[in-house]
Amino acid sequence: MPFYHKLGQIPHKRHTQFRKADGGLYREELMGLEGFSSLQSILYHHFLPPRVLRVADLGSAKPEYADFGPIRHRAFRTSGLASGGDPLNARIALLGNNDVTLGVSVADRSMDYFYRNAQAYETWYVHEGMGVLRSVFGNLAYRPGDYIVIPFGVTWQMIIDQPSRFFTIENPSQIEPPKRYRNAYGQLLEHAPYCERDIRLPEKLETQTERGEFEVRVKVRDRLSQHILDHHPLDVVGWDGYLYPWIFNIEDFEPITGRVHQPPPVHQTFDGHNFVVCSFVPRLFDYHPEAIPAPYNHSNVNSDEVIYYAEGNFMSRKGIDRADISLHPYGLPHGPQPGMTEASIGKKETAELAVMVDTFHPLQLTKQALELEKPEYMDTWLEGDGE
């Protein structure tokens, strides 16, 4: 997030001596994006950051894509996925391109290692469950509805307090509020659907000075490397800056409504390179006397649309269940299925909760996505005579 935060102990001036009680120096690390010209933070470690006992190759981390086949609307059932271990081991990539990878994870146990994604931001939308994100920047407790945003290069570990279901977004670019929501200084403006008060920052800095062997898995160049340290990775005594993990809860998104149906950009929550993230939340419907609350049919000529359905009944959809994912690729119009437009007339509000990702380059399907596909979804537009 583009505002300043600090935790723990830091010296008055950066790049100056900062000593431990025994007279030794704390080890300063600058973590920054875009070659010292974007967001950055300075961390102070008990141990030397580059110190690694040994390394090993854990193999490819690149999704395996399948042939997409003819263009058609698709849906995927993820509700039946069994818990598959910790959040990372349980994660399944379903859709992706060079800009973003989308997946799901159903986790029932904590990570017994640490992780650092050095090639991408990660956003974990919490559909179910509770737990804690531990990182070098401090701890963040999560709950249902949270978007957990983790920048490049952060060393972290997920602790599962309750079995957790996630929708995941991984992208080699920053995730941030849309520019139209911010002033020239980065402050969120009055018309934005959320403000800085809604952002949860790391609260408790956990400084560990334990010696021993600790595993850190590093993702970079589409491979996983195993690094074994001789000290605990969470050895930071203090930090300050603009780069750190943070959380925004979808229930803090204030919906924008109007007399007639509003276009999807009013639901935009975050911006990435060549994609956007939107939040559909409980809200009042349109209030023009002749309003049609259901969306109009539309062709997103340069955009693939993905929706993760979390809670409630999506007013414009048939054939969709809780935790399903729909994909409406460009090249084909989409809109409400037969009867849904008429059924929406006169309704005053909706309790739906969903996350939408619109991408500006075509998405590919993984082999795992094909195994979860609901092949009947495309036929849900064939009911009736088509008028």
Short mmCIF file of C-alpha atoms in Angstrom, two decimals:
data_model
loop_
_atom_site.label_atom_id
_atom_site.label_comp_id
_atom_site.label_asym_id
_atom_site.label_seq_id
_atom_site.Cartn_x
_atom_site.Cartn_y
_atom_site.Cartn_z
CA MET A 1 0.00 0.00 0.00
CA PRO A 2 1.34 3.47 -0.81
CA PHE A 3 1.52 4.81 2.74
CA TYR A 4 4.22 4.72 5.38
CA HIS A 5 4.30 2.20 8.23
CA LYS A 6 6.87 0.99 10.76
CA LEU A 7 7.20 -1.65 13.47
CA GLY A 8 9.82 -2.50 16.07
CA GLN A 9 13.13 -0.78 16.63
CA ILE A 10 14.88 1.27 13.94
CA PRO A 11 17.73 3.82 14.10
CA HIS A 12 17.04 7.53 13.77
CA LYS A 13 18.85 7.71 10.41
CA ARG A 14 18.90 5.05 7.70
CA HIS A 15 22.21 3.46 6.66
CA THR A 16 23.81 4.29 10.04
CA GLN A 17 25.13 2.10 12.85
CA PHE A 18 22.40 0.24 14.73
CA ARG A 19 23.84 -1.94 17.46
CA LYS A 20 22.63 -4.86 19.54
CA ALA A 21 22.95 -4.95 23.31
CA ASP A 22 26.26 -6.83 22.95
CA GLY A 23 27.67 -4.14 20.64
CA GLY A 24 27.29 -6.09 17.39
CA LEU A 25 25.57 -4.54 14.39
CA TYR A 26 22.06 -5.33 13.26
CA ARG A 27 22.09 -6.15 9.54
CA GLU A 28 20.28 -3.62 7.36
CA GLU A 29 18.39 -4.82 4.26
CA LEU A 30 16.67 -2.57 1.74
CA MET A 31 13.82 -4.36 -0.05
CA GLY A 32 12.56 -2.34 -3.00
CA LEU A 33 10.82 -2.58 -6.35
CA GLU A 34 11.84 -1.33 -9.78
CA GLY A 35 15.48 -0.63 -9.05
CA PHE A 36 15.24 1.79 -6.10
CA SER A 37 12.54 3.84 -7.87
CA SER A 38 9.30 2.41 -6.45
CA LEU A 39 7.93 1.09 -3.15
CA GLN A 40 10.57 0.04 -0.63
CA SER A 41 11.15 -0.79 3.01
CA ILE A 42 14.28 -1.08 5.16
CA LEU A 43 14.51 -4.05 7.53
CA TYR A 44 16.98 -4.68 10.38
CA HIS A 45 17.95 -8.34 10.87
CA HIS A 46 19.61 -10.09 13.76
CA PHE A 47 21.44 -12.37 11.30
CA LEU A 48 23.14 -11.71 7.96
CA PRO A 49 20.39 -11.97 5.26
CA PRO A 50 22.48 -13.66 2.49
CA ARG A 51 23.61 -16.47 4.84
CA VAL A 52 22.38 -19.83 3.45
CA LEU A 53 23.71 -23.24 4.53
CA ARG A 54 22.75 -25.16 1.39
CA VAL A 55 20.42 -25.04 -1.60
CA ALA A 56 18.50 -27.60 -3.67
CA ASP A 57 16.27 -27.56 -6.75
CA LEU A 58 12.64 -28.51 -6.10
CA GLY A 59 11.61 -28.48 -9.76
CA SER A 60 9.36 -26.51 -12.05
CA ALA A 61 6.68 -24.21 -10.64
CA LYS A 62 5.17 -23.41 -14.03
CA PRO A 63 1.50 -24.31 -14.65
CA GLU A 64 0.82 -27.01 -17.25
CA TYR A 65 -1.68 -25.65 -19.75
CA ALA A 66 -4.04 -27.74 -21.87
CA ASP A 67 -5.53 -27.06 -25.30
CA PHE A 68 -8.33 -24.51 -24.82
CA GLY A 69 -10.40 -25.90 -27.69
CA PRO A 70 -13.25 -23.93 -29.29
CA ILE A 71 -14.23 -20.67 -27.60
CA ARG A 72 -17.12 -21.23 -25.20
CA HIS A 73 -18.27 -20.16 -21.76
CA ARG A 74 -17.02 -22.46 -19.04
CA ALA A 75 -17.54 -23.09 -15.34
CA PHE A 76 -15.50 -25.07 -12.83
CA ARG A 77 -16.69 -26.74 -9.63
CA THR A 78 -14.16 -26.33 -6.81
CA SER A 79 -16.44 -27.00 -3.83
CA GLY A 80 -15.69 -30.72 -3.89
CA LEU A 81 -11.94 -30.35 -3.61
CA ALA A 82 -10.63 -32.15 -0.55
CA SER A 83 -8.21 -30.48 1.82
CA GLY A 84 -4.77 -31.07 0.41
CA GLY A 85 -2.30 -30.07 3.11
CA ASP A 86 -0.82 -26.64 3.72
CA PRO A 87 -1.93 -23.60 1.64
CA LEU A 88 0.91 -23.82 -0.88
CA ASN A 89 0.94 -27.58 -1.34
CA ALA A 90 -2.86 -27.51 -1.71
CA ARG A 91 -2.87 -24.73 -4.30
CA ILE A 92 -4.11 -25.68 -7.77
CA ALA A 93 -3.53 -23.35 -10.71
CA LEU A 94 -6.61 -23.26 -12.96
CA LEU A 95 -6.27 -20.32 -15.35
CA GLY A 96 -3.38 -18.13 -16.39
CA ASN A 97 -1.38 -16.10 -18.88
CA ASN A 98 1.84 -14.07 -18.70
CA ASP A 99 0.14 -11.42 -16.53
CA VAL A 100 -1.72 -13.45 -13.91
CA THR A 101 -2.32 -16.98 -12.60
CA LEU A 102 -5.60 -17.83 -10.86
CA GLY A 103 -6.15 -20.82 -8.61
CA VAL A 104 -7.71 -22.28 -5.49
CA SER A 105 -6.37 -23.81 -2.31
CA VAL A 106 -8.17 -25.86 0.34
CA ALA A 107 -5.82 -26.17 3.30
CA ASP A 108 -6.16 -28.04 6.59
CA ARG A 109 -2.69 -27.65 8.07
CA SER A 110 -0.07 -24.98 8.66
CA MET A 111 3.13 -24.60 6.67
CA ASP A 112 6.15 -26.14 8.41
CA TYR A 113 8.50 -24.17 6.14
CA PHE A 114 8.75 -20.58 4.92
CA TYR A 115 8.11 -19.27 1.42
CA ARG A 116 9.28 -16.37 -0.72
CA ASN A 117 7.80 -15.60 -4.12
CA ALA A 118 10.48 -13.49 -5.78
CA GLN A 119 8.71 -13.31 -9.15
CA ALA A 120 5.17 -12.24 -8.26
CA TYR A 121 2.76 -10.53 -5.93
CA GLU A 122 0.32 -12.96 -4.32
CA THR A 123 -3.27 -12.17 -3.31
CA TRP A 124 -5.13 -14.79 -1.27
CA TYR A 125 -8.88 -14.23 -1.02
CA VAL A 126 -10.14 -16.03 2.09
CA HIS A 127 -13.45 -17.74 1.37
CA GLU A 128 -13.45 -19.86 4.53
CA GLY A 129 -11.28 -20.29 7.59
CA MET A 130 -9.09 -18.34 9.95
CA GLY A 131 -5.38 -18.19 10.60
CA VAL A 132 -2.29 -16.00 10.67
CA LEU A 133 0.15 -14.82 8.02
CA ARG A 134 3.58 -14.70 9.67
CA SER A 135 6.22 -12.71 7.81
CA VAL A 136 9.43 -10.75 8.30
CA PHE A 137 7.17 -7.68 8.52
CA GLY A 138 5.06 -9.04 11.38
CA ASN A 139 1.86 -11.01 11.84
CA LEU A 140 -1.51 -10.50 10.16
CA ALA A 141 -4.54 -12.49 11.36
CA TYR A 142 -6.95 -13.40 8.55
CA ARG A 143 -10.67 -14.18 8.46
CA PRO A 144 -13.33 -14.88 5.78
CA GLY A 145 -13.60 -12.13 3.18
CA ASP A 146 -10.01 -10.96 3.50
CA TYR A 147 -7.82 -10.16 0.54
CA ILE A 148 -4.30 -10.96 1.82
CA VAL A 149 -1.85 -9.05 -0.40
CA ILE A 150 1.80 -10.20 -0.25
CA PRO A 151 4.41 -8.27 -2.29
CA PHE A 152 7.37 -9.69 -4.20
CA GLY A 153 10.23 -11.01 -2.09
CA VAL A 154 8.48 -11.27 1.28
CA THR A 155 9.41 -14.31 3.38
CA TRP A 156 6.22 -15.70 4.94
CA GLN A 157 4.43 -18.65 6.46
CA MET A 158 0.70 -19.38 6.79
CA ILE A 159 -0.59 -20.75 10.10
CA ILE A 160 -4.00 -22.44 9.80
CA ASP A 161 -6.28 -22.08 12.85
CA GLN A 162 -9.35 -23.36 10.98
CA PRO A 163 -9.48 -25.28 7.67
CA SER A 164 -9.25 -22.60 5.00
CA ARG A 165 -10.47 -22.19 1.43
CA PHE A 166 -8.75 -19.59 -0.77
CA PHE A 167 -9.08 -18.11 -4.26
CA THR A 168 -5.57 -17.08 -5.28
CA ILE A 169 -4.17 -14.46 -7.65
CA GLU A 170 -0.48 -14.47 -8.58
CA ASN A 171 0.95 -11.76 -10.83
CA PRO A 172 4.41 -10.44 -11.80
CA SER A 173 3.31 -6.85 -11.18
CA GLN A 174 2.13 -4.77 -8.26
CA ILE A 175 -1.39 -4.96 -6.83
CA GLU A 176 -2.65 -1.53 -5.81
CA PRO A 177 -5.77 0.63 -5.63
CA PRO A 178 -6.82 2.04 -9.02
CA LYS A 179 -5.21 5.38 -9.83
CA ARG A 180 -8.60 7.05 -10.22
CA TYR A 181 -9.24 6.39 -6.50
CA ARG A 182 -6.08 8.28 -5.42
CA ASN A 183 -4.72 11.81 -5.46
CA ALA A 184 -1.24 12.77 -6.66
CA TYR A 185 0.19 11.79 -3.25
CA GLY A 186 -1.38 8.31 -3.21
CA GLN A 187 -4.10 9.14 -0.68
CA LEU A 188 -7.46 7.51 -1.34
CA LEU A 189 -10.03 10.08 -2.42
CA GLU A 190 -13.57 10.71 -1.18
CA HIS A 191 -15.22 8.91 -4.09
CA ALA A 192 -13.15 5.73 -3.57
CA PRO A 193 -15.18 2.74 -2.30
CA TYR A 194 -12.74 2.22 0.58
CA CYS A 195 -10.13 4.22 2.48
CA GLU A 196 -6.91 3.74 4.42
CA ARG A 197 -8.86 2.98 7.61
CA ASP A 198 -10.07 -0.23 5.95
CA ILE A 199 -6.53 -1.54 5.36
CA ARG A 200 -5.08 -3.84 8.04
CA LEU A 201 -1.31 -3.62 8.44
CA PRO A 202 1.15 -5.96 10.20
CA GLU A 203 0.58 -5.50 13.92
CA LYS A 204 2.88 -7.75 15.89
CA LEU A 205 6.53 -8.05 14.92
CA GLU A 206 7.78 -11.52 15.79
CA THR A 207 11.56 -11.46 16.29
CA GLN A 208 13.14 -14.91 16.48
CA THR A 209 16.85 -15.41 17.18
CA GLU A 210 16.72 -19.20 17.35
CA ARG A 211 19.55 -21.20 15.78
CA GLY A 212 18.93 -24.42 13.88
CA GLU A 213 17.97 -25.53 10.37
CA PHE A 214 15.01 -23.73 8.77
CA GLU A 215 13.63 -24.26 5.27
CA VAL A 216 12.74 -21.39 2.95
CA ARG A 217 11.27 -22.25 -0.45
CA VAL A 218 11.98 -19.57 -3.04
CA LYS A 219 9.96 -19.23 -6.24
CA VAL A 220 11.75 -17.45 -9.07
CA ARG A 221 12.24 -18.06 -12.81
CA ASP A 222 9.24 -20.44 -12.65
CA ARG A 223 11.16 -22.86 -10.40
CA LEU A 224 11.23 -23.64 -6.71
CA SER A 225 14.53 -23.61 -4.83
CA GLN A 226 15.03 -24.92 -1.32
CA HIS A 227 17.23 -22.79 0.94
CA ILE A 228 18.27 -24.15 4.32
CA LEU A 229 19.20 -21.42 6.81
CA ASP A 230 21.09 -21.88 10.08
CA HIS A 231 18.81 -19.39 11.84
CA HIS A 232 15.12 -18.54 12.07
CA PRO A 233 13.97 -16.49 9.04
CA LEU A 234 11.83 -14.15 11.16
CA ASP A 235 14.79 -12.37 12.75
CA VAL A 236 13.76 -8.76 11.99
CA VAL A 237 13.87 -6.39 14.98
CA GLY A 238 12.36 -3.42 13.15
CA TRP A 239 11.46 -1.99 9.75
CA ASP A 240 9.88 1.00 8.07
CA GLY A 241 8.68 1.90 4.60
CA TYR A 242 5.94 1.47 2.04
CA LEU A 243 6.40 -2.19 1.03
CA TYR A 244 4.79 -4.83 3.26
CA PRO A 245 1.90 -7.34 3.33
CA TRP A 246 -1.57 -5.96 4.05
CA ILE A 247 -5.21 -7.06 4.20
CA PHE A 248 -8.45 -5.59 2.91
CA ASN A 249 -11.77 -7.26 3.73
CA ILE A 250 -14.37 -7.44 0.97
CA GLU A 251 -17.11 -6.40 3.42
CA ASP A 252 -15.40 -3.01 3.74
CA PHE A 253 -15.94 -2.32 0.03
CA GLU A 254 -18.71 0.30 -0.21
CA PRO A 255 -20.80 -0.45 -3.32
CA ILE A 256 -21.53 2.24 -5.90
CA THR A 257 -25.11 2.09 -7.19
CA GLY A 258 -27.29 4.20 -9.48
CA ARG A 259 -30.75 4.67 -10.98
CA VAL A 260 -29.85 2.25 -13.78
CA HIS A 261 -27.44 -0.67 -13.90
CA GLN A 262 -23.83 0.36 -13.31
CA PRO A 263 -20.97 -1.09 -15.39
CA PRO A 264 -18.42 -3.52 -13.86
CA PRO A 265 -15.70 -0.86 -13.32
CA VAL A 266 -17.69 0.52 -10.34
CA HIS A 267 -16.84 -2.75 -8.57
CA GLN A 268 -13.09 -2.44 -9.18
CA THR A 269 -11.05 -3.01 -6.04
CA PHE A 270 -7.45 -3.46 -7.22
CA ASP A 271 -5.35 -2.84 -10.30
CA GLY A 272 -2.63 -5.08 -11.73
CA HIS A 273 -0.71 -5.01 -15.00
CA ASN A 274 -3.17 -6.04 -17.72
CA PHE A 275 -5.88 -7.15 -15.28
CA VAL A 276 -8.24 -5.81 -12.61
CA VAL A 277 -9.83 -7.29 -9.48
CA CYS A 278 -13.46 -6.42 -8.67
CA SER A 279 -15.68 -7.14 -5.65
CA PHE A 280 -19.41 -7.86 -5.93
CA VAL A 281 -20.90 -7.20 -2.49
CA PRO A 282 -24.39 -6.96 -0.94
CA ARG A 283 -26.02 -3.78 -2.24
CA LEU A 284 -29.26 -2.09 -3.24
CA PHE A 285 -30.37 -2.55 -6.82
CA ASP A 286 -31.09 0.21 -9.34
CA TYR A 287 -33.95 2.57 -8.49
CA HIS A 288 -35.15 3.97 -11.84
CA PRO A 289 -38.88 3.08 -12.14
CA GLU A 290 -38.13 1.06 -15.29
CA ALA A 291 -34.77 -0.31 -14.12
CA ILE A 292 -33.59 -3.82 -14.95
CA PRO A 293 -31.26 -4.88 -12.11
CA ALA A 294 -29.71 -7.76 -14.07
CA PRO A 295 -26.74 -6.77 -16.24
CA TYR A 296 -27.19 -6.25 -19.95
CA ASN A 297 -25.60 -8.65 -22.42
CA HIS A 298 -22.11 -7.50 -23.25
CA SER A 299 -19.09 -8.36 -25.34
CA ASN A 300 -15.82 -7.54 -23.64
CA VAL A 301 -13.91 -7.45 -26.91
CA ASN A 302 -10.48 -7.32 -25.27
CA SER A 303 -11.13 -8.98 -21.92
CA ASP A 304 -11.61 -12.44 -20.39
CA GLU A 305 -13.90 -12.41 -17.34
CA VAL A 306 -13.43 -14.78 -14.39
CA ILE A 307 -15.77 -14.82 -11.37
CA TYR A 308 -15.29 -16.74 -8.12
CA TYR A 309 -18.71 -17.14 -6.48
CA ALA A 310 -18.40 -16.95 -2.69
CA GLU A 311 -21.82 -16.39 -1.11
CA GLY A 312 -25.45 -15.71 -2.03
CA ASN A 313 -27.26 -16.16 -5.33
CA PHE A 314 -25.74 -14.32 -8.27
CA MET A 315 -28.77 -12.63 -9.85
CA SER A 316 -27.72 -13.16 -13.47
CA ARG A 317 -26.49 -16.75 -13.30
CA LYS A 318 -27.91 -20.26 -13.58
CA GLY A 319 -25.88 -23.42 -13.20
CA ILE A 320 -23.55 -21.83 -10.64
CA ASP A 321 -22.93 -23.05 -7.10
CA ARG A 322 -20.94 -21.82 -4.11
CA ALA A 323 -17.16 -21.82 -4.80
CA ASP A 324 -17.70 -22.27 -8.54
CA ILE A 325 -15.59 -20.29 -11.01
CA SER A 326 -16.93 -19.05 -14.34
CA LEU A 327 -14.88 -18.06 -17.37
CA HIS A 328 -16.45 -15.87 -20.06
CA PRO A 329 -13.75 -15.47 -22.73
CA TYR A 330 -13.70 -12.65 -25.20
CA GLY A 331 -14.92 -13.40 -28.69
CA LEU A 332 -18.36 -14.39 -27.39
CA PRO A 333 -21.12 -12.23 -25.81
CA HIS A 334 -22.29 -13.13 -22.34
CA GLY A 335 -25.08 -12.05 -20.04
CA PRO A 336 -27.99 -13.38 -17.97
CA GLN A 337 -29.34 -16.81 -18.80
CA PRO A 338 -32.95 -17.10 -20.03
CA GLY A 339 -35.44 -15.86 -17.44
CA MET A 340 -32.89 -14.17 -15.20
CA THR A 341 -33.43 -10.68 -16.65
CA GLU A 342 -37.19 -10.86 -16.14
CA ALA A 343 -36.78 -12.37 -12.67
CA SER A 344 -34.59 -9.46 -11.56
CA ILE A 345 -37.23 -6.78 -12.28
CA GLY A 346 -38.69 -5.38 -9.07
CA LYS A 347 -36.01 -6.80 -6.78
CA LYS A 348 -34.57 -4.27 -4.36
CA GLU A 349 -31.28 -5.75 -3.21
CA THR A 350 -28.83 -8.62 -3.44
CA ALA A 351 -26.75 -10.49 -0.87
CA GLU A 352 -24.25 -11.85 -3.40
CA LEU A 353 -20.53 -11.96 -2.67
CA ALA A 354 -18.07 -12.68 -5.47
CA VAL A 355 -14.59 -11.82 -6.73
CA MET A 356 -14.12 -10.98 -10.41
CA VAL A 357 -10.84 -10.83 -12.33
CA ASP A 358 -10.89 -9.30 -15.81
CA THR A 359 -7.77 -9.91 -17.88
CA PHE A 360 -6.75 -8.02 -21.00
CA HIS A 361 -5.00 -10.98 -22.62
CA PRO A 362 -6.54 -14.44 -23.16
CA LEU A 363 -6.38 -16.96 -20.33
CA GLN A 364 -5.20 -20.54 -20.75
CA LEU A 365 -6.69 -23.55 -18.97
CA THR A 366 -4.64 -25.98 -16.91
CA LYS A 367 -5.16 -29.72 -16.97
CA GLN A 368 -6.55 -29.51 -13.43
CA ALA A 369 -9.18 -27.00 -14.58
CA LEU A 370 -10.45 -29.43 -17.22
CA GLU A 371 -10.94 -32.06 -14.51
CA LEU A 372 -13.21 -29.64 -12.59
CA GLU A 373 -15.20 -28.35 -15.57
CA LYS A 374 -19.02 -28.35 -15.60
CA PRO A 375 -19.59 -29.23 -19.28
CA GLU A 376 -23.29 -28.36 -19.17
CA TYR A 377 -22.66 -24.68 -18.35
CA MET A 378 -22.63 -23.44 -21.96
CA ASP A 379 -26.05 -25.03 -22.53
CA THR A 380 -27.72 -22.95 -19.80
CA TRP A 381 -28.33 -20.21 -22.41
CA LEU A 382 -30.38 -22.61 -24.59
CA GLU A 383 -33.52 -22.72 -22.44
CA GLY A 384 -36.62 -21.34 -24.15
CA ASP A 385 -36.87 -20.03 -27.70
CA GLY A 386 -34.08 -17.45 -27.43
CA GLU A 387 -36.27 -14.33 -27.62
#
